mmCIF file of C-alpha atoms and ligand atoms in Angstrom:
data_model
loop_
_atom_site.group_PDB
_atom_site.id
_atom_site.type_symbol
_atom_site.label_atom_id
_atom_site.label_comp_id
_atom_site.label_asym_id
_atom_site.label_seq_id
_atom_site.Cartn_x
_atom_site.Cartn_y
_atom_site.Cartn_z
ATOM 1 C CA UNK A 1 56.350 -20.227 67.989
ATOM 2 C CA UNK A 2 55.987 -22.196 64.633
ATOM 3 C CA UNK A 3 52.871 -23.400 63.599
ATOM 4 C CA UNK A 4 51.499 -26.877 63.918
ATOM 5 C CA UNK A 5 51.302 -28.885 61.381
ATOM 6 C CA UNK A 6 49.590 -31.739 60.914
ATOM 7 C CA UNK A 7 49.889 -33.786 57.760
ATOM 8 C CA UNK A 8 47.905 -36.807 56.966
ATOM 9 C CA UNK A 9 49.718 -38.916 54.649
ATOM 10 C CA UNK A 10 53.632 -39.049 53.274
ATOM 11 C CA UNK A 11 54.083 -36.965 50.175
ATOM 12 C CA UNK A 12 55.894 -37.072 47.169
ATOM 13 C CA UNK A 13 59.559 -36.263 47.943
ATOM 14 C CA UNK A 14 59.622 -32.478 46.939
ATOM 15 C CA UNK A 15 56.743 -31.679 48.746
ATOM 16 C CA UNK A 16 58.269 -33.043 51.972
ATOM 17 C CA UNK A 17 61.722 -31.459 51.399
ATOM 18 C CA UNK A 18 59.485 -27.948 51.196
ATOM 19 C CA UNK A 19 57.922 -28.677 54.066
ATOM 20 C CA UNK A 20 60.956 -29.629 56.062
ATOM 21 C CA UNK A 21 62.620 -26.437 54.996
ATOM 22 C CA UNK A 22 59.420 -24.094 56.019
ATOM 23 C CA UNK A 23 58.889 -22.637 59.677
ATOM 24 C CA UNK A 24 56.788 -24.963 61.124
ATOM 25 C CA UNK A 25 56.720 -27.813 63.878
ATOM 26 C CA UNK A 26 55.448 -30.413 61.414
ATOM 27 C CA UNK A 27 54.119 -33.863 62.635
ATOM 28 C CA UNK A 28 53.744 -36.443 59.519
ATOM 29 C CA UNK A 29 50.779 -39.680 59.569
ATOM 30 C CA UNK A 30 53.704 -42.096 58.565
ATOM 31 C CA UNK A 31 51.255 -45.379 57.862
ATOM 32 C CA UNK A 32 50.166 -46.128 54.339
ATOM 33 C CA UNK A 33 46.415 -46.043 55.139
ATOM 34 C CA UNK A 34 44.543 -43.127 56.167
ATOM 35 C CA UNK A 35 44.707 -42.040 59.772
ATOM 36 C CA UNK A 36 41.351 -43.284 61.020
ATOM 37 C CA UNK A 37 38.573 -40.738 61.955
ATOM 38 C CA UNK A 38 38.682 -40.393 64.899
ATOM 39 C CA UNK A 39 42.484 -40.587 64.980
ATOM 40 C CA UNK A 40 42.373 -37.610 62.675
ATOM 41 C CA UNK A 41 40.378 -36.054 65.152
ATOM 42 C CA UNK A 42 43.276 -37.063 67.827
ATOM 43 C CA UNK A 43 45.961 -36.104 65.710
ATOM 44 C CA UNK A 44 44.214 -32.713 64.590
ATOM 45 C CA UNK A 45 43.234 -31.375 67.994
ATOM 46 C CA UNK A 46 45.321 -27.679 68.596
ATOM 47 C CA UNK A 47 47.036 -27.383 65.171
ATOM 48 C CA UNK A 48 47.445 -24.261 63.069
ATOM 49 C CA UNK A 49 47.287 -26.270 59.678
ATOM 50 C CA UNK A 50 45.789 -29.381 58.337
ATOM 51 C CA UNK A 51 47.137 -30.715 54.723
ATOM 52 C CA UNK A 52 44.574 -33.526 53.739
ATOM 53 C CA UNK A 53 44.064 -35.748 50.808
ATOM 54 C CA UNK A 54 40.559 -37.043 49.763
ATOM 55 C CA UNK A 55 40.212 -40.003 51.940
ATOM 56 C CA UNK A 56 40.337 -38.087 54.869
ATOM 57 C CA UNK A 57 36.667 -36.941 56.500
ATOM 58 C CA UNK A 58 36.607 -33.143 57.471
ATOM 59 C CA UNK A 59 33.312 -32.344 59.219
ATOM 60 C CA UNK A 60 31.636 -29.381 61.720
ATOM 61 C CA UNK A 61 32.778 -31.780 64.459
ATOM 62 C CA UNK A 62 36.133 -32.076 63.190
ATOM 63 C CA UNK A 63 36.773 -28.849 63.106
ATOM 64 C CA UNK A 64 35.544 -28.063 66.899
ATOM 65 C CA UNK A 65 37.940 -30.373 67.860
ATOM 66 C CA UNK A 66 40.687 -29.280 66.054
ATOM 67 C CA UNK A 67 39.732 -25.388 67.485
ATOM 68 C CA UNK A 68 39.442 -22.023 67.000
ATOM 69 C CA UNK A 69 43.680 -21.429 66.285
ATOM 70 C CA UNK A 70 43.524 -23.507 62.597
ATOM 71 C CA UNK A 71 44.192 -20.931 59.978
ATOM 72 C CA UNK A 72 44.301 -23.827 56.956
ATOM 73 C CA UNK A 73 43.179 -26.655 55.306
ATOM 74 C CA UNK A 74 44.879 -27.723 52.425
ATOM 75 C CA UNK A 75 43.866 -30.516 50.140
ATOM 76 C CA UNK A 76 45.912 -32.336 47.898
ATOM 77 C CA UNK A 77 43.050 -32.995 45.500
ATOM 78 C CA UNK A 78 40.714 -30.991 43.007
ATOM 79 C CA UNK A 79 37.769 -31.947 44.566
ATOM 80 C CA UNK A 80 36.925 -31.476 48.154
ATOM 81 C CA UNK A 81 33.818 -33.504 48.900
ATOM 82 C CA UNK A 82 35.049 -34.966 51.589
ATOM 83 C CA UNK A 83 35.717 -31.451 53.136
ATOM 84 C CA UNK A 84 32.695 -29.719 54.368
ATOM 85 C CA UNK A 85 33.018 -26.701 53.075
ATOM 86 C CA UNK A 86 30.387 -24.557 55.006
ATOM 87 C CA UNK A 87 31.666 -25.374 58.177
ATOM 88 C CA UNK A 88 34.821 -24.325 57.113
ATOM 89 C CA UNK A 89 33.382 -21.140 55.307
ATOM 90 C CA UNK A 90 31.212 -20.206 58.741
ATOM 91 C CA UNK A 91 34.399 -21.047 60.608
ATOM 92 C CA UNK A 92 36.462 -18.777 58.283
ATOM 93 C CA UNK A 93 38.961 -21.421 57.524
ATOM 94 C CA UNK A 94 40.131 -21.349 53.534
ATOM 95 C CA UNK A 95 40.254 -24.444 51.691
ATOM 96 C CA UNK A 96 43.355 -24.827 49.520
ATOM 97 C CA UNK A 97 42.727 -27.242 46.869
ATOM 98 C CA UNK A 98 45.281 -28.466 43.347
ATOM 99 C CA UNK A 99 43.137 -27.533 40.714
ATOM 100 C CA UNK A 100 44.891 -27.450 36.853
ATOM 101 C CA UNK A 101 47.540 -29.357 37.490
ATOM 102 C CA UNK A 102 45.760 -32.366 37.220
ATOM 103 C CA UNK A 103 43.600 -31.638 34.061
ATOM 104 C CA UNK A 104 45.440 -33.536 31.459
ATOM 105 C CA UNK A 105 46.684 -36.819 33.467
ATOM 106 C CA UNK A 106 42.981 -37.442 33.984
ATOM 107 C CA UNK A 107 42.078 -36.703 30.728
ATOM 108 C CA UNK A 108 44.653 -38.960 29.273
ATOM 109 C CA UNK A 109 42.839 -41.959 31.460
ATOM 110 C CA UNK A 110 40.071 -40.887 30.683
ATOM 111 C CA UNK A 111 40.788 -41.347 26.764
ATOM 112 C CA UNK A 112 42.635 -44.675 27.948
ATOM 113 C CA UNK A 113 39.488 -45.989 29.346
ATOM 114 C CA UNK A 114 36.612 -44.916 26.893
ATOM 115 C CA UNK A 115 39.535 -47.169 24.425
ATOM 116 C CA UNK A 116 39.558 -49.879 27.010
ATOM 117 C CA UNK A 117 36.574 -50.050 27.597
ATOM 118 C CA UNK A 118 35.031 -50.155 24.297
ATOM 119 C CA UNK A 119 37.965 -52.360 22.713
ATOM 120 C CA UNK A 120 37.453 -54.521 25.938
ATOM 121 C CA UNK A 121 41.375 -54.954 26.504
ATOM 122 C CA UNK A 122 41.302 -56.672 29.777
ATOM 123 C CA UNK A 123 38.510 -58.990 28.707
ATOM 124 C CA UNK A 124 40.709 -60.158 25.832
ATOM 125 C CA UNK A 125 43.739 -59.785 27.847
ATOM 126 C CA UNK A 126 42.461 -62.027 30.585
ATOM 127 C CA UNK A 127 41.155 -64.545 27.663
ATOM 128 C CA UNK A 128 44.844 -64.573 26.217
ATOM 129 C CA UNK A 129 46.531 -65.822 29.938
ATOM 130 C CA UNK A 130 43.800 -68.132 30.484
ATOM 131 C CA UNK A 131 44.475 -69.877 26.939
ATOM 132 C CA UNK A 132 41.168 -69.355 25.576
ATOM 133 C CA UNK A 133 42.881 -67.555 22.770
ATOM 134 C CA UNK A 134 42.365 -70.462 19.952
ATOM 135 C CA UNK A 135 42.347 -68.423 16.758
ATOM 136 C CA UNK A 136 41.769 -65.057 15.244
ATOM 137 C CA UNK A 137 37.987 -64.652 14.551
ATOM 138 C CA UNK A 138 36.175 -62.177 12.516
ATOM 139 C CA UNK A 139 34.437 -61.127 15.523
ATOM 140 C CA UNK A 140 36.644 -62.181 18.184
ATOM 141 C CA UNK A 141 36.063 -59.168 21.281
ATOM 142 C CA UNK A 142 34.481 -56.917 19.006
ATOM 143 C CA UNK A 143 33.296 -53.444 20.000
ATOM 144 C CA UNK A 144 32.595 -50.229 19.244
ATOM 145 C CA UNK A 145 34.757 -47.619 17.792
ATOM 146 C CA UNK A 146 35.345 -44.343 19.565
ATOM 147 C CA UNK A 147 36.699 -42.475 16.305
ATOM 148 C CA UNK A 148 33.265 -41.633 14.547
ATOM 149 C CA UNK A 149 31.237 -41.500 17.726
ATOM 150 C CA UNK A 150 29.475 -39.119 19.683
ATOM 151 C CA UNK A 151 30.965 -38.251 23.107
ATOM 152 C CA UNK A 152 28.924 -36.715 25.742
ATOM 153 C CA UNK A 153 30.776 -34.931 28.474
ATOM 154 C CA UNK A 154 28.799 -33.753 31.584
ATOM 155 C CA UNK A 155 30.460 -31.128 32.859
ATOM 156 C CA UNK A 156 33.095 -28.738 30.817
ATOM 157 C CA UNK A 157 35.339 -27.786 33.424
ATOM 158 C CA UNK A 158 39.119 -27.294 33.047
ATOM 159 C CA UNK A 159 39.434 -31.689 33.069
ATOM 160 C CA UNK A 160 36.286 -32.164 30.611
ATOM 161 C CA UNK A 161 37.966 -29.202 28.010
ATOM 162 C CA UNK A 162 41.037 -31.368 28.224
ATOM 163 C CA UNK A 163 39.222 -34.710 27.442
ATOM 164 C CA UNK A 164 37.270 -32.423 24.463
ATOM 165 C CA UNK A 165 40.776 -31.201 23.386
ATOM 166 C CA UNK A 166 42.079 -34.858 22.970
ATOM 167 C CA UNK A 167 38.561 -35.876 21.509
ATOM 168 C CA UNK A 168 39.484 -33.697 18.580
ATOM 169 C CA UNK A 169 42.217 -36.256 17.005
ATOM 170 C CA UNK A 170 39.467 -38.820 17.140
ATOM 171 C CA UNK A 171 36.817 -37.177 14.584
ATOM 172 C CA UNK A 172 34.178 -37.440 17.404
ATOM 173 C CA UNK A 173 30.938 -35.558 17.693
ATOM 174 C CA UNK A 174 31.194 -33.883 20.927
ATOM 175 C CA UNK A 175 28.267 -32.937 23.185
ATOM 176 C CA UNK A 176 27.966 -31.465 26.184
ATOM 177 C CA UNK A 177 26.075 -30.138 29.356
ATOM 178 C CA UNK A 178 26.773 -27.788 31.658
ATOM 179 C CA UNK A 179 24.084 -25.529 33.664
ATOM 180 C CA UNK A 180 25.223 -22.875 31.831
ATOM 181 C CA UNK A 181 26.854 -22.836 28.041
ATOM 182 C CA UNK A 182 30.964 -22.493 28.193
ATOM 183 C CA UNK A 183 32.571 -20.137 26.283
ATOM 184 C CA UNK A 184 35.403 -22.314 25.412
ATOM 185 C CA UNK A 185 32.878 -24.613 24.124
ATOM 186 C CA UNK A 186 32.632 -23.321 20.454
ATOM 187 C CA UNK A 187 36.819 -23.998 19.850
ATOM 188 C CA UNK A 188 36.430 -27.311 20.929
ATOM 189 C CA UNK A 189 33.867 -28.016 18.788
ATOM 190 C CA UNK A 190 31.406 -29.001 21.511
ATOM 191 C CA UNK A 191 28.064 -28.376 21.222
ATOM 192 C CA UNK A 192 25.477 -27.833 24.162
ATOM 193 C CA UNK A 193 22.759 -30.047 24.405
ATOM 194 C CA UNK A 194 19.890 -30.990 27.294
ATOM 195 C CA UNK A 195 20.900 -33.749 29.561
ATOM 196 C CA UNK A 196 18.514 -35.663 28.422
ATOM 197 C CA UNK A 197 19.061 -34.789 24.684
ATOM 198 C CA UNK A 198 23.140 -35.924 26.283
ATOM 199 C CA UNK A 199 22.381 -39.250 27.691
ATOM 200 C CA UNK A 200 19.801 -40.237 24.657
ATOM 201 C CA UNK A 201 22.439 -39.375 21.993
ATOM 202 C CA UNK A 202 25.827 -40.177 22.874
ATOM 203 C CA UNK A 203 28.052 -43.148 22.392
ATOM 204 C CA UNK A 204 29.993 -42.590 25.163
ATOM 205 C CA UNK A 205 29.212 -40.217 28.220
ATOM 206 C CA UNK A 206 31.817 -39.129 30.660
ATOM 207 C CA UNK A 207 31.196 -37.666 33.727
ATOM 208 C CA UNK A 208 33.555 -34.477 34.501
ATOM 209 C CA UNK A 209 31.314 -32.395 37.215
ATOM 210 C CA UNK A 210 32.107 -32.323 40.808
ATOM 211 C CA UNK A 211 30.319 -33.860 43.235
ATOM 212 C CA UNK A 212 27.675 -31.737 45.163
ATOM 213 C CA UNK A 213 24.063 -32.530 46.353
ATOM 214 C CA UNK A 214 23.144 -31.053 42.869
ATOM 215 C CA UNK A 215 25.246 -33.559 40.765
ATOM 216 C CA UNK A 216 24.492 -36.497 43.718
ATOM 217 C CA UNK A 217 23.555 -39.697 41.336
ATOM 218 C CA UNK A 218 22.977 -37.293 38.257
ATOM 219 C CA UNK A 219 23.296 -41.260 36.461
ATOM 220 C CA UNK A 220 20.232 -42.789 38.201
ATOM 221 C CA UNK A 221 17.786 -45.129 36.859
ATOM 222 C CA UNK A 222 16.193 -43.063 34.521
ATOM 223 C CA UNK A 223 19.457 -41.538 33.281
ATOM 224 C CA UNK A 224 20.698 -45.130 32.696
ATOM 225 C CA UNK A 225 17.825 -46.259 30.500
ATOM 226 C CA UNK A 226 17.610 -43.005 28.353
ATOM 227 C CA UNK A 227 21.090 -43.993 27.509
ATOM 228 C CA UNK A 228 21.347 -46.072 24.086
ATOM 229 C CA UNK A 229 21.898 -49.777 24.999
ATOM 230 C CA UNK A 230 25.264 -49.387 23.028
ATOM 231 C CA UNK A 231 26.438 -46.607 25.074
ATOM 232 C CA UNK A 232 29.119 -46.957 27.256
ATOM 233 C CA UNK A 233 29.536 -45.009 30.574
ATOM 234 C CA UNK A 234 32.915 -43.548 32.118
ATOM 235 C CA UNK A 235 33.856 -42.221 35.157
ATOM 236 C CA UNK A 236 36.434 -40.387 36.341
ATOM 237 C CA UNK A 237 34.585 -37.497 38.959
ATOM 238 C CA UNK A 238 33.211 -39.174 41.550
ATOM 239 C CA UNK A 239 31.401 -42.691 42.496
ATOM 240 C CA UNK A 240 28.604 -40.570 43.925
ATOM 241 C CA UNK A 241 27.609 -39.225 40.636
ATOM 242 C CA UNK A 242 26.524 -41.874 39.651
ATOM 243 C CA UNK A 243 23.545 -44.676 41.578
ATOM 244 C CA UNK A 244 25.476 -47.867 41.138
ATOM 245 C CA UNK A 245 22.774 -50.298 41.693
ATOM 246 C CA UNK A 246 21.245 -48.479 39.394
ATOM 247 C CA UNK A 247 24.421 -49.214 37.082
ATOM 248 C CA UNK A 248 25.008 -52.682 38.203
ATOM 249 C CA UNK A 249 21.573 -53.466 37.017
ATOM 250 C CA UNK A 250 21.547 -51.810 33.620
ATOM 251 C CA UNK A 251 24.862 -53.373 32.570
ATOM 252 C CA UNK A 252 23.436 -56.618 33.496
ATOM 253 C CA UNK A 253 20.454 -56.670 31.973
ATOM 254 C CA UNK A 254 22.391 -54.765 28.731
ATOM 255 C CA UNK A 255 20.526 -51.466 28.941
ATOM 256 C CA UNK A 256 23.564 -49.975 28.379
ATOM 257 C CA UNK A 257 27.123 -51.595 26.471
ATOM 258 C CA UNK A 258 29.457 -51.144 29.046
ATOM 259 C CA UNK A 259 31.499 -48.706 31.888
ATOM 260 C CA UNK A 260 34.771 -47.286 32.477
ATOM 261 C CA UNK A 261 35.079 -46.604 36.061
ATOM 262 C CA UNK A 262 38.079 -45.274 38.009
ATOM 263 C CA UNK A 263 36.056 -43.604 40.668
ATOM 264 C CA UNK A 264 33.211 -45.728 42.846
ATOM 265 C CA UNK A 265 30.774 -46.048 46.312
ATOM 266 C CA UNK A 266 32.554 -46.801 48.655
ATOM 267 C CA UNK A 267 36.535 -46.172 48.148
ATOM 268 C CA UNK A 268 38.053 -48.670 48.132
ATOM 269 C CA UNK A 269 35.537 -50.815 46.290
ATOM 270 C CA UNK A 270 35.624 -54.362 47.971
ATOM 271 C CA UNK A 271 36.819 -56.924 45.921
ATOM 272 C CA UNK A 272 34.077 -58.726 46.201
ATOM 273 C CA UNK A 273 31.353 -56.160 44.457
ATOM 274 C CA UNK A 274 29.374 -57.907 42.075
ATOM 275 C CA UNK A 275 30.948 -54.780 39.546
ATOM 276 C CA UNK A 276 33.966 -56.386 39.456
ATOM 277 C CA UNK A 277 32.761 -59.844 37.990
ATOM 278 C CA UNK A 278 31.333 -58.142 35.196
ATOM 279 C CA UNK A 279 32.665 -58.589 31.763
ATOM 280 C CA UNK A 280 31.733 -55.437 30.748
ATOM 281 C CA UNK A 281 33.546 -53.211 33.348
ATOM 282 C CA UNK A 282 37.085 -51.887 33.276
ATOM 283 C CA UNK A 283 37.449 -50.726 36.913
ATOM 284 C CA UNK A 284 40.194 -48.946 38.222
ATOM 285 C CA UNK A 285 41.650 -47.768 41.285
ATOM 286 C CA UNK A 286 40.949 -44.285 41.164
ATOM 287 C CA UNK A 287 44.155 -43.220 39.506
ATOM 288 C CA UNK A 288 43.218 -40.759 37.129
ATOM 289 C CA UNK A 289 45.662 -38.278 38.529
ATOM 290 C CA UNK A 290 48.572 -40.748 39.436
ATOM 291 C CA UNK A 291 51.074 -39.492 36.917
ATOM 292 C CA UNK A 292 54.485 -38.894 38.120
ATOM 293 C CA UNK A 293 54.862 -35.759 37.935
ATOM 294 C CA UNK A 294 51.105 -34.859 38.225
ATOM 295 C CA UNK A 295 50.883 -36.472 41.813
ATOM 296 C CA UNK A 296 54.432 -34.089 42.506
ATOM 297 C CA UNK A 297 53.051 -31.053 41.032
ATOM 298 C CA UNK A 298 49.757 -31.631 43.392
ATOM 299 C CA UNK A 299 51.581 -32.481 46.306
ATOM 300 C CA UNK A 300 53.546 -28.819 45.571
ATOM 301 C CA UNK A 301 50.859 -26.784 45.171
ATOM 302 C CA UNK A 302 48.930 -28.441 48.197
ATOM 303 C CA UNK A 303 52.314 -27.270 50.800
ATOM 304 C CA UNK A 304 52.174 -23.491 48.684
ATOM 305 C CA UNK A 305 48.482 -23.189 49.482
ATOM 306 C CA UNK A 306 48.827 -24.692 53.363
ATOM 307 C CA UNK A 307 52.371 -22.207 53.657
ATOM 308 C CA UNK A 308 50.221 -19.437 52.444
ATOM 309 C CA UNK A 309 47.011 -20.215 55.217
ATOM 310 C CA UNK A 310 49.791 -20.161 57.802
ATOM 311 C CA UNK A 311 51.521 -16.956 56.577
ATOM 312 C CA UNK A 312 47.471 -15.057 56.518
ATOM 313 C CA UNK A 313 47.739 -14.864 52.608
ATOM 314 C CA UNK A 314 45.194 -15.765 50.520
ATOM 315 C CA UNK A 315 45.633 -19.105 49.131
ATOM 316 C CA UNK A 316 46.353 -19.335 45.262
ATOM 317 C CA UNK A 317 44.141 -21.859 45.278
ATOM 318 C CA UNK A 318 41.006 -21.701 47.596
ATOM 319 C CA UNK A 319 38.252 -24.188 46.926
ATOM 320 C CA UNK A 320 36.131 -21.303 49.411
ATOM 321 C CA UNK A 321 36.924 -18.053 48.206
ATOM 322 C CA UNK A 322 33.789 -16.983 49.776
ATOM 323 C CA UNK A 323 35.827 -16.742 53.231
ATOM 324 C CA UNK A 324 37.382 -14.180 51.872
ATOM 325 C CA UNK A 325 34.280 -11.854 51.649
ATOM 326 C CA UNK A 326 32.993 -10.031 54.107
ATOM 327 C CA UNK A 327 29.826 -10.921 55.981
ATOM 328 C CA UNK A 328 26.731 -9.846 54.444
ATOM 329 C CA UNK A 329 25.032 -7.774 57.127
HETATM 330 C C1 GLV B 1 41.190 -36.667 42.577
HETATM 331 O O1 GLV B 1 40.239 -37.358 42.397
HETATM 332 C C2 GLV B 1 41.115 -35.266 42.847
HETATM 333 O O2 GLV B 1 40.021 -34.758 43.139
HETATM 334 O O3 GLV B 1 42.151 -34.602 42.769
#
């Protein structure tokens, strides 16, 4: 008997055609929007396999009702806070996940909106259609420059080495902070700093850590008003990284420039949130990894790691490698 497959969104067109081709009795959510939870939990129930994507909520209770049988969960995303990853550990389910592959589409919008942002291109943009464009001005939508400034990235991983790599053509002082020092720091030219020594110091700060109780709003309050009130803030990890009424309240009352957000409490962000009527915000729809060819090369290695669950191989990419070990006594 094949496995059962259950899929929770259409993929890009590869992806599928590997999929149709593999052994398995494969059942596709064909809506646009997410499956809802507890038609996940519906859907789920008896399958071998479950390839999510990040909007999909995969909890203890989840997984009872899905049972004992499911070999694999494979995400079509880097990070995996929506997957509880315990449970799954305890359970001994691996957690495929599409690390890499993604690293330089993010850090390309991540570039694109510390320049946005700081240039303030949809501010001037939307001043241009409305006709309030009535001359050039010496400082007509003036900001700051991000060639010459210091860039603080929180977290060095494979997508914040990427953004330092770019950083590099822009003559930028770059800091950093990680728990721990990175080796690859030193040929980026990044230098290790304090968070605090970070948040006090840099022009812009960019947020690159995943999001675990430990980094849960790491940009609070405090964090917000050691930041120079020309810094600017961007975000590509995750909303929860940073508090944003915290941030709502410190670009309105100027403690800090400005923010570049792709990433936000709750996705989607209504269209109504007071963050969105600020001048000062570029906001975007969390598409930091919605390249082409980056959102193929995902989708890929998302079936590869699900295919390899089903087969009992390890996955090439397991976001819980710790189900591999054996129990300590
Ligand atoms: C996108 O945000 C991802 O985690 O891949």
């Amino acid at each position: 008997m094949s496995p059962s497959v259950f899929v929770t969104r259409m993929l890009p067109e590869p992806a599928m055609e590997r999929l149709q081709v593999a052994d398995v009795d494969l059942e596709v959510w064909p809506e646009p929007d997410p499956p809802s939870y507890e038609t996940l939990l519906h859907r789920a129930r008896g399958r071998h396999g479950l390839l999510t994507l990040l909007t999909d909520r995969i909890d203890a209770n989840l997984l009872d009702a899905v049972g004992p049988q499911l070999q694999v969960i494979s995400q079509m995303a880097v990070g995996v806070d929506n997957i509880d990853l315990q449970a799954c550990t305890e359970r001994g389910i691996p957690v495929g996940h599409t690390p890499g592959v993604l690293s330089d589409a993010v850090a390309d919008l991540t570039i694109g909106l510390m320049i946005a942002t700081a240039r303030r291109f949809f501010e001037a943009a939307a001043d241009l259609k409305a006709g309030r464009w009535r001359t050039w001005s010496p400082m007509g939508w003036v900001g700051p420059d991000l060639h010459g400034s210091t860039v603080g990235i929180i977290g060095l991983g494979r997508i914040g080495q990427a953004v330092a790599r770019r950083l590099q053509g822009f003559n930028v002082r770059i800091l950093y902070h990680n728990r721990h020092q990175h080796p690859a720091a030193d040929a980026l030219g990044a230098t290790w700093v304090t968070l605090d020594e970070l948040l006090a110091t840099s022009d812009f700060v960019s947020l690159h850590c995943p999001y675990t109780p430990d980094t849960h709003h790491l940009i609070n309050a405090d964090a917000l008003a050691t930041m120079k009130p020309t810094a600017i803030l961007i975000n590509t990890a995750r909303g929860g990284v940073v508090d944003q009424d915290a941030l709502l309240k410190a670009l309105r009352e100027g403690s800090i420039l400005a923010a570049g957000l792709d990433v936000f409490t709750p996705e989607p962000l209504p269209s109504t949130h007071p963050l969105l009527t600020l001048p000062n915000v570029v906001a975007l729809p969390h598409i930091g990894s919605a390249s082409i060819s980056t959102r193929i090369n995902m989708a890929l290695m998302a079936v590869d790691n699900l295919l390899a669950g089903l087969a009992g191989q390890p996955l090439p990419h397991c976001a819980n490698p710790e189900v591999y070990q054996p129990p300590t006594p």
